[in-house]
Amino acid sequence: MRDGIPADPPTRLSRPFGYFVHHQGRGHAERCGAIVNAVPATRPVTVFCARNDIFPPLPPQTRIITIPSLFERSGGECDMDHLPTPDTLHCAPVGWPGIRQAMGRIADWFATADPALMICDVSAEIAQLARICSVPHVKVLQHGERGDPGHQAAYMGAAGILAPFSDALAQPDWAHLADRIHFAPGLGIPSVTLPDKAEARRRLGIDPARRVALIVSGSGGTGFSQAPLGVAARSFPDWEWLAIGPMQDEWHATQGGNLTCKGWVEDPATHVAAADLVISSTGNTTCAQVLAAGRPWIVVPEWRYFDEQRLKAEALARAGVALHLPHLPSSAQAWRRAVAQAMAAHDPAAQARLAAPESGSAAAACSAAWLEGLAQTLWSRRPDFTPTGAPT
């Protein structure tokens, strides 16, 4: 359902879940779709997002309310940047009408819908808004340096914390949150049976006897620069180098004939299965595909807020499943060292242990059951109540 469709009347059995979805990248919307499709059909879900075209098919009890972006200008801003931002907030400029409208719509829904839970993926400000409005919230957990007061307020105020990855990738500084974290490896990752290497190469028209290196750049940013990829390809002239995802064009990049930049592809998992070596950023979908394929792996974090990808890369290296480099190698010698190290240290058994032990749909079902159980526990002593303005 989309805007303009009235919410279901809140009842003891069908009070809605709210769900805020950040519209950068694909992972937030994919996780939302997986969970919403796994909750009981009697549980209405209202999704708040700045875009309504990034979601997989959603069930009939789902309603999407499009809100203004919390960080993109609309033209009506009156900047008041001389006012300092408190440490408890991250992105809270003053004088932005879009932020007022977005927060107002969410707060109005809190007041009228009497929600059972608000799931936040992700915004420290909206998580805190839920707590201020006396609504229990579940915070989706991401890697990164998030010990600041804003993140900690969101985590400490949460009724539960949802981590869409294995507990083997937990950061040491999450120990104080351990009793509230639900780990869900594979959540939001479509259940795909990877072809074997020979079949993947047949589909892609790749020589079955040639060594293949695959570079995977995430959709949440501008991607890797082409210049170091050209250096890599020239350093291994007997390999075929493929790059998928966004890439930054460089006028000085000397791209050899054994490097093909394909841009966005519809079958990244097939490309991963065809590779002898993968060099990638650390988005959730990419990580799940590489772990499932069990390929030698170099992880190079892309820039993200709070060093999210850097901390994820460090966690993967600690788990023994990937070689972490702070940036793409900048010389032929550095590329040869990195490739040799990744190939020599490859541990497919460790990758298999870290891969989601169950399908993405099973992870979604388990997460939905956890959310249902959390809501049931939180509201087990709830008195009968009809909020002011709620439909009757």
mmCIF file of C-alpha atoms in Angstrom:
data_model
loop_
_atom_site.group_PDB
_atom_site.id
_atom_site.type_symbol
_atom_site.label_atom_id
_atom_site.label_comp_id
_atom_site.label_asym_id
_atom_site.label_seq_id
_atom_site.Cartn_x
_atom_site.Cartn_y
_atom_site.Cartn_z
ATOM 1 C CA MET A 1 0.000 0.000 0.000
ATOM 2 C CA ARG A 2 1.112 3.553 -0.553
ATOM 3 C CA ASP A 3 0.334 7.004 0.861
ATOM 4 C CA GLY A 4 -3.291 7.885 1.451
ATOM 5 C CA ILE A 5 -4.461 4.450 2.593
ATOM 6 C CA PRO A 6 -5.721 4.550 6.172
ATOM 7 C CA ALA A 7 -3.933 2.489 8.774
ATOM 8 C CA ASP A 8 -5.610 -0.541 10.268
ATOM 9 C CA PRO A 9 -7.334 0.047 13.607
ATOM 10 C CA PRO A 10 -4.919 -0.774 16.406
ATOM 11 C CA THR A 11 -5.937 -3.861 18.343
ATOM 12 C CA ARG A 12 -4.223 -6.100 20.847
ATOM 13 C CA LEU A 13 -3.315 -8.528 18.043
ATOM 14 C CA SER A 14 -2.658 -6.190 15.144
ATOM 15 C CA ARG A 15 -1.086 -3.023 16.464
ATOM 16 C CA PRO A 16 1.372 -1.960 13.781
ATOM 17 C CA PHE A 17 5.103 -2.026 13.510
ATOM 18 C CA GLY A 18 6.746 1.136 12.231
ATOM 19 C CA TYR A 19 9.869 0.886 10.090
ATOM 20 C CA PHE A 20 12.214 3.723 9.110
ATOM 21 C CA VAL A 21 14.392 2.911 6.088
ATOM 22 C CA HIS A 22 17.423 4.964 5.076
ATOM 23 C CA HIS A 23 17.363 5.315 1.293
ATOM 24 C CA GLN A 24 21.137 5.272 0.636
ATOM 25 C CA GLY A 25 22.379 2.020 -0.852
ATOM 26 C CA ARG A 26 20.224 -1.106 -1.126
ATOM 27 C CA GLY A 27 20.787 -3.029 2.079
ATOM 28 C CA HIS A 28 18.343 -1.084 4.278
ATOM 29 C CA ALA A 29 15.402 -1.606 1.906
ATOM 30 C CA GLU A 30 16.316 -5.258 1.272
ATOM 31 C CA ARG A 31 16.371 -5.991 5.006
ATOM 32 C CA CYS A 32 13.039 -4.234 5.450
ATOM 33 C CA GLY A 33 11.462 -6.222 2.636
ATOM 34 C CA ALA A 34 12.718 -9.496 4.052
ATOM 35 C CA ILE A 35 11.344 -8.808 7.531
ATOM 36 C CA VAL A 36 8.031 -7.340 6.407
ATOM 37 C CA ASN A 37 7.378 -10.372 4.218
ATOM 38 C CA ALA A 38 8.068 -12.657 7.195
ATOM 39 C CA VAL A 39 5.887 -11.034 9.880
ATOM 40 C CA PRO A 40 2.366 -12.449 10.339
ATOM 41 C CA ALA A 41 -0.242 -11.241 7.865
ATOM 42 C CA THR A 42 -2.201 -9.867 10.835
ATOM 43 C CA ARG A 43 0.612 -7.436 11.711
ATOM 44 C CA PRO A 44 0.287 -4.106 9.835
ATOM 45 C CA VAL A 45 3.590 -2.411 9.003
ATOM 46 C CA THR A 46 4.045 1.262 8.159
ATOM 47 C CA VAL A 47 7.321 2.061 6.406
ATOM 48 C CA PHE A 48 8.784 5.563 6.401
ATOM 49 C CA CYS A 49 11.326 6.313 3.680
ATOM 50 C CA ALA A 50 12.369 9.151 1.390
ATOM 51 C CA ARG A 51 11.855 6.815 -1.587
ATOM 52 C CA ASN A 52 9.146 4.270 -2.306
ATOM 53 C CA ASP A 53 10.762 2.707 -5.391
ATOM 54 C CA ILE A 54 13.676 0.861 -3.778
ATOM 55 C CA PHE A 55 11.762 -1.970 -2.117
ATOM 56 C CA PRO A 56 11.149 -5.545 -3.188
ATOM 57 C CA PRO A 57 7.498 -6.615 -3.409
ATOM 58 C CA LEU A 58 5.800 -6.085 -0.038
ATOM 59 C CA PRO A 59 2.743 -7.853 1.422
ATOM 60 C CA PRO A 60 -0.730 -6.260 1.430
ATOM 61 C CA GLN A 61 -0.632 -5.189 5.090
ATOM 62 C CA THR A 62 2.320 -2.884 4.357
ATOM 63 C CA ARG A 63 1.922 0.853 3.920
ATOM 64 C CA ILE A 64 4.731 3.141 2.707
ATOM 65 C CA ILE A 65 4.686 6.774 3.791
ATOM 66 C CA THR A 66 7.129 8.840 1.760
ATOM 67 C CA ILE A 67 8.880 11.455 3.867
ATOM 68 C CA PRO A 68 11.322 14.206 2.885
ATOM 69 C CA SER A 69 14.984 13.253 2.991
ATOM 70 C CA LEU A 70 16.660 14.085 6.279
ATOM 71 C CA PHE A 71 19.885 15.219 4.637
ATOM 72 C CA GLU A 72 19.113 16.457 1.106
ATOM 73 C CA ARG A 73 18.176 20.063 0.420
ATOM 74 C CA SER A 74 14.774 20.949 -0.994
ATOM 75 C CA GLY A 75 15.400 24.668 -1.568
ATOM 76 C CA GLY A 76 13.439 26.038 1.388
ATOM 77 C CA GLU A 77 16.212 25.865 3.968
ATOM 78 C CA CYS A 78 17.193 28.785 6.170
ATOM 79 C CA ASP A 79 20.642 27.729 7.300
ATOM 80 C CA MET A 80 21.528 28.431 10.902
ATOM 81 C CA ASP A 81 24.951 26.837 10.925
ATOM 82 C CA HIS A 82 26.168 29.219 13.613
ATOM 83 C CA LEU A 83 24.143 27.124 16.076
ATOM 84 C CA PRO A 84 26.369 24.262 17.293
ATOM 85 C CA THR A 85 25.190 20.652 16.954
ATOM 86 C CA PRO A 86 25.137 18.809 20.290
ATOM 87 C CA ASP A 87 27.095 15.568 20.506
ATOM 88 C CA THR A 88 23.855 13.606 20.945
ATOM 89 C CA LEU A 89 22.878 14.373 17.342
ATOM 90 C CA HIS A 90 24.528 13.674 13.988
ATOM 91 C CA CYS A 91 22.569 15.311 11.181
ATOM 92 C CA ALA A 92 20.235 17.899 12.672
ATOM 93 C CA PRO A 93 20.616 21.230 10.850
ATOM 94 C CA VAL A 94 18.284 23.992 12.048
ATOM 95 C CA GLY A 95 15.907 25.742 9.663
ATOM 96 C CA TRP A 96 15.234 22.803 7.314
ATOM 97 C CA PRO A 97 11.500 22.426 6.562
ATOM 98 C CA GLY A 98 11.936 18.923 5.126
ATOM 99 C CA ILE A 99 13.282 17.612 8.425
ATOM 100 C CA ARG A 100 10.374 19.221 10.312
ATOM 101 C CA GLN A 101 7.883 17.627 7.935
ATOM 102 C CA ALA A 102 9.507 14.180 8.128
ATOM 103 C CA MET A 103 9.737 14.175 11.913
ATOM 104 C CA GLY A 104 6.227 15.576 12.188
ATOM 105 C CA ARG A 105 4.717 12.809 10.056
ATOM 106 C CA ILE A 106 6.455 10.133 12.079
ATOM 107 C CA ALA A 107 5.499 11.711 15.419
ATOM 108 C CA ASP A 108 1.890 12.107 14.270
ATOM 109 C CA TRP A 109 1.809 8.421 13.317
ATOM 110 C CA PHE A 110 3.191 7.524 16.754
ATOM 111 C CA ALA A 111 0.345 9.471 18.369
ATOM 112 C CA THR A 112 -2.455 8.045 16.242
ATOM 113 C CA ALA A 113 -1.385 4.492 15.369
ATOM 114 C CA ASP A 114 -0.329 3.285 18.839
ATOM 115 C CA PRO A 115 2.506 1.171 17.386
ATOM 116 C CA ALA A 116 3.893 -1.931 19.022
ATOM 117 C CA LEU A 117 7.455 -1.282 17.822
ATOM 118 C CA MET A 118 9.467 1.113 15.680
ATOM 119 C CA ILE A 119 12.331 -0.475 13.742
ATOM 120 C CA CYS A 120 15.044 1.976 12.742
ATOM 121 C CA ASP A 121 17.391 1.161 9.838
ATOM 122 C CA VAL A 122 19.121 3.548 10.407
ATOM 123 C CA SER A 123 19.066 6.995 12.068
ATOM 124 C CA ALA A 124 20.160 7.852 15.579
ATOM 125 C CA GLU A 125 17.808 10.843 15.531
ATOM 126 C CA ILE A 126 14.703 8.830 14.610
ATOM 127 C CA ALA A 127 15.598 6.144 17.132
ATOM 128 C CA GLN A 128 15.760 8.853 19.792
ATOM 129 C CA LEU A 129 12.528 10.389 18.495
ATOM 130 C CA ALA A 130 10.789 7.056 19.066
ATOM 131 C CA ARG A 131 12.089 6.908 22.629
ATOM 132 C CA ILE A 132 11.097 10.537 23.300
ATOM 133 C CA CYS A 133 7.609 9.746 21.972
ATOM 134 C CA SER A 134 7.379 6.753 24.358
ATOM 135 C CA VAL A 135 7.510 4.162 21.546
ATOM 136 C CA PRO A 136 9.805 1.121 22.015
ATOM 137 C CA HIS A 137 12.271 0.878 19.186
ATOM 138 C CA VAL A 138 14.618 -1.685 17.669
ATOM 139 C CA LYS A 139 17.874 -0.273 16.334
ATOM 140 C CA VAL A 140 19.618 -1.944 13.420
ATOM 141 C CA LEU A 141 23.308 -2.295 14.238
ATOM 142 C CA GLN A 142 26.061 -1.477 11.776
ATOM 143 C CA HIS A 143 29.817 -1.652 12.033
ATOM 144 C CA GLY A 144 31.785 1.509 12.626
ATOM 145 C CA GLU A 145 33.134 3.836 15.261
ATOM 146 C CA ARG A 146 29.830 4.501 16.999
ATOM 147 C CA GLY A 147 30.861 5.198 20.575
ATOM 148 C CA ASP A 148 29.685 8.807 20.278
ATOM 149 C CA PRO A 149 26.814 10.046 22.476
ATOM 150 C CA GLY A 150 24.319 10.046 19.590
ATOM 151 C CA HIS A 151 24.747 6.398 18.692
ATOM 152 C CA GLN A 152 25.025 5.321 22.291
ATOM 153 C CA ALA A 153 21.770 7.106 23.166
ATOM 154 C CA ALA A 154 20.048 5.256 20.306
ATOM 155 C CA TYR A 155 21.454 1.893 21.389
ATOM 156 C CA MET A 156 20.946 2.311 25.114
ATOM 157 C CA GLY A 157 17.382 3.534 24.579
ATOM 158 C CA ALA A 158 16.485 0.571 22.329
ATOM 159 C CA ALA A 159 14.305 -2.339 23.394
ATOM 160 C CA GLY A 160 16.344 -4.571 21.095
ATOM 161 C CA ILE A 161 19.192 -4.384 18.591
ATOM 162 C CA LEU A 162 19.159 -6.211 15.251
ATOM 163 C CA ALA A 163 22.523 -7.161 13.707
ATOM 164 C CA PRO A 164 22.213 -8.438 10.110
ATOM 165 C CA PHE A 165 25.409 -10.529 10.205
ATOM 166 C CA SER A 166 27.131 -13.308 12.124
ATOM 167 C CA ASP A 167 28.102 -12.886 15.773
ATOM 168 C CA ALA A 168 31.654 -13.752 14.664
ATOM 169 C CA LEU A 169 31.797 -10.239 13.182
ATOM 170 C CA ALA A 170 30.855 -8.479 16.410
ATOM 171 C CA GLN A 171 33.041 -5.553 17.417
ATOM 172 C CA PRO A 172 34.685 -5.750 20.848
ATOM 173 C CA ASP A 173 33.080 -2.446 21.888
ATOM 174 C CA TRP A 174 29.587 -3.961 21.624
ATOM 175 C CA ALA A 175 30.011 -6.091 24.741
ATOM 176 C CA HIS A 176 27.750 -3.857 26.844
ATOM 177 C CA LEU A 177 24.927 -4.379 24.313
ATOM 178 C CA ALA A 178 25.243 -8.155 24.066
ATOM 179 C CA ASP A 179 22.079 -9.020 25.995
ATOM 180 C CA ARG A 180 19.931 -7.070 23.515
ATOM 181 C CA ILE A 181 21.505 -8.054 20.182
ATOM 182 C CA HIS A 182 19.791 -10.476 17.803
ATOM 183 C CA PHE A 183 22.294 -11.654 15.158
ATOM 184 C CA ALA A 184 20.752 -12.512 11.792
ATOM 185 C CA PRO A 185 23.403 -13.550 9.224
ATOM 186 C CA GLY A 186 21.982 -13.434 5.728
ATOM 187 C CA LEU A 187 19.097 -11.085 6.575
ATOM 188 C CA GLY A 188 17.970 -9.267 3.454
ATOM 189 C CA ILE A 189 20.235 -11.333 1.203
ATOM 190 C CA PRO A 190 18.219 -13.084 -1.506
ATOM 191 C CA SER A 191 18.571 -16.851 -1.344
ATOM 192 C CA VAL A 192 20.689 -17.575 -4.404
ATOM 193 C CA THR A 193 22.248 -20.909 -5.278
ATOM 194 C CA LEU A 194 25.625 -19.975 -6.705
ATOM 195 C CA PRO A 195 26.667 -21.862 -9.824
ATOM 196 C CA ASP A 196 30.012 -23.625 -9.757
ATOM 197 C CA LYS A 197 32.943 -21.841 -11.352
ATOM 198 C CA ALA A 198 32.697 -23.678 -14.681
ATOM 199 C CA GLU A 199 28.969 -22.967 -15.063
ATOM 200 C CA ALA A 200 29.407 -19.317 -14.028
ATOM 201 C CA ARG A 201 32.084 -18.849 -16.652
ATOM 202 C CA ARG A 202 29.974 -20.526 -19.284
ATOM 203 C CA ARG A 203 27.132 -18.077 -18.552
ATOM 204 C CA LEU A 204 29.475 -15.092 -18.722
ATOM 205 C CA GLY A 205 31.466 -16.262 -21.729
ATOM 206 C CA ILE A 206 34.772 -16.411 -19.835
ATOM 207 C CA ASP A 207 37.628 -18.730 -20.828
ATOM 208 C CA PRO A 208 37.440 -21.630 -18.331
ATOM 209 C CA ALA A 209 41.243 -21.929 -18.186
ATOM 210 C CA ARG A 210 42.092 -18.281 -17.522
ATOM 211 C CA ARG A 211 42.688 -16.750 -14.071
ATOM 212 C CA VAL A 212 40.003 -14.180 -13.251
ATOM 213 C CA ALA A 213 40.065 -11.357 -10.706
ATOM 214 C CA LEU A 214 36.802 -9.587 -9.916
ATOM 215 C CA ILE A 215 36.543 -6.075 -8.458
ATOM 216 C CA VAL A 216 33.182 -5.309 -6.827
ATOM 217 C CA SER A 217 32.273 -1.729 -5.950
ATOM 218 C CA GLY A 218 29.225 -0.977 -3.795
ATOM 219 C CA SER A 219 26.133 1.000 -4.818
ATOM 220 C CA GLY A 220 26.111 3.272 -1.757
ATOM 221 C CA GLY A 221 28.903 5.581 -2.961
ATOM 222 C CA THR A 222 30.948 6.634 -5.982
ATOM 223 C CA GLY A 223 32.948 3.423 -6.242
ATOM 224 C CA PHE A 224 36.612 2.623 -6.727
ATOM 225 C CA SER A 225 38.920 4.631 -8.975
ATOM 226 C CA GLN A 226 39.802 3.037 -12.309
ATOM 227 C CA ALA A 227 43.483 4.071 -12.078
ATOM 228 C CA PRO A 228 44.611 1.433 -9.548
ATOM 229 C CA LEU A 229 42.617 -1.184 -11.431
ATOM 230 C CA GLY A 230 44.623 -0.404 -14.535
ATOM 231 C CA VAL A 231 47.813 -0.913 -12.520
ATOM 232 C CA ALA A 232 46.474 -4.246 -11.271
ATOM 233 C CA ALA A 233 45.584 -5.496 -14.736
ATOM 234 C CA ARG A 234 49.008 -4.554 -16.130
ATOM 235 C CA SER A 235 50.648 -6.298 -13.171
ATOM 236 C CA PHE A 236 48.928 -9.586 -14.080
ATOM 237 C CA PRO A 237 48.748 -9.636 -17.871
ATOM 238 C CA ASP A 238 47.873 -13.338 -17.927
ATOM 239 C CA TRP A 239 44.757 -12.728 -15.779
ATOM 240 C CA GLU A 240 41.391 -11.378 -16.865
ATOM 241 C CA TRP A 241 40.236 -8.483 -14.665
ATOM 242 C CA LEU A 242 36.533 -7.660 -14.394
ATOM 243 C CA ALA A 243 35.068 -4.710 -12.490
ATOM 244 C CA ILE A 244 31.376 -4.415 -11.607
ATOM 245 C CA GLY A 245 29.540 -1.620 -9.833
ATOM 246 C CA PRO A 246 30.217 2.129 -10.024
ATOM 247 C CA MET A 247 33.751 3.224 -10.868
ATOM 248 C CA GLN A 248 35.368 6.654 -10.815
ATOM 249 C CA ASP A 249 36.759 7.584 -14.218
ATOM 250 C CA GLU A 250 40.340 8.882 -14.198
ATOM 251 C CA TRP A 251 41.846 10.655 -17.208
ATOM 252 C CA HIS A 252 45.271 9.213 -16.370
ATOM 253 C CA ALA A 253 44.081 5.594 -15.958
ATOM 254 C CA THR A 254 45.807 3.362 -18.491
ATOM 255 C CA GLN A 255 43.289 0.597 -18.908
ATOM 256 C CA GLY A 256 44.732 -2.477 -20.563
ATOM 257 C CA GLY A 257 42.886 -4.899 -22.768
ATOM 258 C CA ASN A 258 42.579 -7.444 -19.960
ATOM 259 C CA LEU A 259 40.470 -5.074 -17.803
ATOM 260 C CA THR A 260 36.736 -4.729 -18.435
ATOM 261 C CA CYS A 261 34.626 -2.295 -16.396
ATOM 262 C CA LYS A 262 31.061 -3.559 -16.762
ATOM 263 C CA GLY A 263 29.278 -1.109 -14.442
ATOM 264 C CA TRP A 264 26.072 -2.257 -12.809
ATOM 265 C CA VAL A 265 25.166 -5.884 -13.551
ATOM 266 C CA GLU A 266 22.044 -7.857 -12.667
ATOM 267 C CA ASP A 267 23.934 -11.035 -11.744
ATOM 268 C CA PRO A 268 26.806 -10.092 -9.409
ATOM 269 C CA ALA A 269 26.634 -13.492 -7.703
ATOM 270 C CA THR A 270 27.450 -15.216 -11.006
ATOM 271 C CA HIS A 271 30.486 -12.963 -11.421
ATOM 272 C CA VAL A 272 31.645 -13.803 -7.881
ATOM 273 C CA ALA A 273 31.252 -17.518 -8.604
ATOM 274 C CA ALA A 274 33.326 -17.163 -11.793
ATOM 275 C CA ALA A 275 36.279 -15.498 -10.043
ATOM 276 C CA ASP A 276 39.550 -16.898 -8.711
ATOM 277 C CA LEU A 277 40.028 -13.779 -6.559
ATOM 278 C CA VAL A 278 37.608 -11.084 -5.391
ATOM 279 C CA ILE A 279 38.568 -7.515 -4.452
ATOM 280 C CA SER A 280 35.610 -5.678 -2.967
ATOM 281 C CA SER A 281 34.219 -3.154 -0.558
ATOM 282 C CA THR A 282 32.282 -4.518 2.405
ATOM 283 C CA GLY A 283 28.574 -4.110 1.706
ATOM 284 C CA ASN A 284 26.377 -6.807 3.246
ATOM 285 C CA THR A 285 25.240 -8.408 -0.014
ATOM 286 C CA THR A 286 28.738 -8.562 -1.462
ATOM 287 C CA CYS A 287 30.125 -10.056 1.741
ATOM 288 C CA ALA A 288 27.441 -12.752 1.817
ATOM 289 C CA GLN A 289 28.077 -13.698 -1.820
ATOM 290 C CA VAL A 290 31.855 -13.943 -1.434
ATOM 291 C CA LEU A 291 31.576 -15.976 1.762
ATOM 292 C CA ALA A 292 29.125 -18.335 0.077
ATOM 293 C CA ALA A 293 31.438 -18.731 -2.922
ATOM 294 C CA GLY A 294 34.508 -19.272 -0.703
ATOM 295 C CA ARG A 295 36.930 -17.271 -2.853
ATOM 296 C CA PRO A 296 40.259 -15.670 -1.909
ATOM 297 C CA TRP A 297 39.274 -12.174 -0.922
ATOM 298 C CA ILE A 298 40.784 -8.707 -0.527
ATOM 299 C CA VAL A 299 38.536 -6.196 1.220
ATOM 300 C CA VAL A 300 39.101 -2.479 0.669
ATOM 301 C CA PRO A 301 36.658 -0.254 2.556
ATOM 302 C CA GLU A 302 34.933 2.584 0.749
ATOM 303 C CA TRP A 303 34.317 5.834 2.590
ATOM 304 C CA ARG A 304 31.207 5.715 4.745
ATOM 305 C CA TYR A 305 30.045 7.688 7.745
ATOM 306 C CA PHE A 306 31.591 6.585 11.051
ATOM 307 C CA ASP A 307 34.102 4.380 9.200
ATOM 308 C CA GLU A 308 31.466 1.690 8.794
ATOM 309 C CA GLN A 309 33.242 -0.208 6.030
ATOM 310 C CA ARG A 310 36.674 0.075 7.651
ATOM 311 C CA LEU A 311 35.466 -1.526 10.885
ATOM 312 C CA LYS A 312 33.627 -4.212 8.892
ATOM 313 C CA ALA A 313 36.825 -4.956 6.960
ATOM 314 C CA GLU A 314 38.757 -5.236 10.218
ATOM 315 C CA ALA A 315 36.148 -7.664 11.573
ATOM 316 C CA LEU A 316 36.429 -9.827 8.448
ATOM 317 C CA ALA A 317 40.218 -9.868 8.784
ATOM 318 C CA ARG A 318 39.987 -10.826 12.480
ATOM 319 C CA ALA A 319 37.729 -13.713 11.502
ATOM 320 C CA GLY A 320 40.381 -14.936 9.040
ATOM 321 C CA VAL A 321 38.195 -14.750 5.935
ATOM 322 C CA ALA A 322 39.710 -11.807 4.025
ATOM 323 C CA LEU A 323 42.839 -9.706 3.616
ATOM 324 C CA HIS A 324 42.081 -6.135 4.692
ATOM 325 C CA LEU A 325 43.866 -3.317 2.860
ATOM 326 C CA PRO A 326 43.238 0.344 3.751
ATOM 327 C CA HIS A 327 43.180 1.300 0.068
ATOM 328 C CA LEU A 328 43.731 -0.256 -3.335
ATOM 329 C CA PRO A 329 47.434 -0.987 -3.974
ATOM 330 C CA SER A 330 49.191 1.865 -5.749
ATOM 331 C CA SER A 331 52.003 0.041 -7.591
ATOM 332 C CA ALA A 332 52.601 -3.207 -9.456
ATOM 333 C CA GLN A 333 54.762 -4.477 -6.610
ATOM 334 C CA ALA A 334 52.082 -3.725 -4.025
ATOM 335 C CA TRP A 335 49.431 -5.472 -6.129
ATOM 336 C CA ARG A 336 51.604 -8.575 -6.491
ATOM 337 C CA ARG A 337 52.246 -8.705 -2.737
ATOM 338 C CA ALA A 338 48.559 -8.298 -1.912
ATOM 339 C CA VAL A 339 47.376 -10.943 -4.375
ATOM 340 C CA ALA A 340 50.030 -13.415 -3.213
ATOM 341 C CA GLN A 341 49.115 -12.822 0.435
ATOM 342 C CA ALA A 342 45.378 -13.238 -0.196
ATOM 343 C CA MET A 343 45.854 -16.432 -2.172
ATOM 344 C CA ALA A 344 48.257 -17.941 0.368
ATOM 345 C CA ALA A 345 46.104 -17.104 3.412
ATOM 346 C CA HIS A 346 42.813 -18.222 1.867
ATOM 347 C CA ASP A 347 40.807 -20.331 4.326
ATOM 348 C CA PRO A 348 37.624 -21.628 2.659
ATOM 349 C CA ALA A 349 36.630 -23.511 5.817
ATOM 350 C CA ALA A 350 36.630 -20.266 7.822
ATOM 351 C CA GLN A 351 34.556 -18.600 5.099
ATOM 352 C CA ALA A 352 32.068 -21.471 5.154
ATOM 353 C CA ARG A 353 31.697 -21.142 8.938
ATOM 354 C CA LEU A 354 31.018 -17.420 8.625
ATOM 355 C CA ALA A 355 28.587 -17.709 5.722
ATOM 356 C CA ALA A 356 24.956 -17.549 6.725
ATOM 357 C CA PRO A 357 24.114 -20.990 8.129
ATOM 358 C CA GLU A 358 20.614 -20.641 6.806
ATOM 359 C CA SER A 359 18.968 -18.984 3.846
ATOM 360 C CA GLY A 360 18.058 -15.325 3.808
ATOM 361 C CA SER A 361 14.383 -16.263 4.104
ATOM 362 C CA ALA A 362 15.094 -18.324 7.222
ATOM 363 C CA ALA A 363 17.054 -15.414 8.733
ATOM 364 C CA ALA A 364 14.087 -13.151 8.021
ATOM 365 C CA ALA A 365 11.640 -15.599 9.604
ATOM 366 C CA CYS A 366 13.833 -15.877 12.695
ATOM 367 C CA SER A 367 14.145 -12.088 12.943
ATOM 368 C CA ALA A 368 10.413 -11.591 12.486
ATOM 369 C CA ALA A 369 9.732 -14.135 15.250
ATOM 370 C CA TRP A 370 12.196 -12.298 17.497
ATOM 371 C CA LEU A 371 10.425 -8.988 16.824
ATOM 372 C CA GLU A 372 7.034 -10.560 17.502
ATOM 373 C CA GLY A 373 8.295 -12.073 20.745
ATOM 374 C CA LEU A 374 9.841 -8.778 21.798
ATOM 375 C CA ALA A 375 6.597 -6.900 21.159
ATOM 376 C CA GLN A 376 4.614 -9.558 23.005
ATOM 377 C CA THR A 377 6.908 -9.335 26.017
ATOM 378 C CA LEU A 378 6.995 -5.544 26.094
ATOM 379 C CA TRP A 379 3.219 -5.153 25.915
ATOM 380 C CA SER A 380 2.168 -8.202 27.948
ATOM 381 C CA ARG A 381 0.732 -5.985 30.689
ATOM 382 C CA ARG A 382 -0.655 -3.312 28.414
ATOM 383 C CA PRO A 383 -4.052 -1.951 29.466
ATOM 384 C CA ASP A 384 -6.779 -1.534 26.892
ATOM 385 C CA PHE A 385 -6.301 1.889 25.326
ATOM 386 C CA THR A 386 -7.462 3.717 22.222
ATOM 387 C CA PRO A 387 -5.208 6.679 21.423
ATOM 388 C CA THR A 388 -6.749 10.081 20.739
ATOM 389 C CA GLY A 389 -7.381 10.422 17.019
ATOM 390 C CA ALA A 390 -7.002 6.739 16.266
ATOM 391 C CA PRO A 391 -9.482 5.164 13.832
ATOM 392 C CA THR A 392 -12.255 3.196 15.524
#
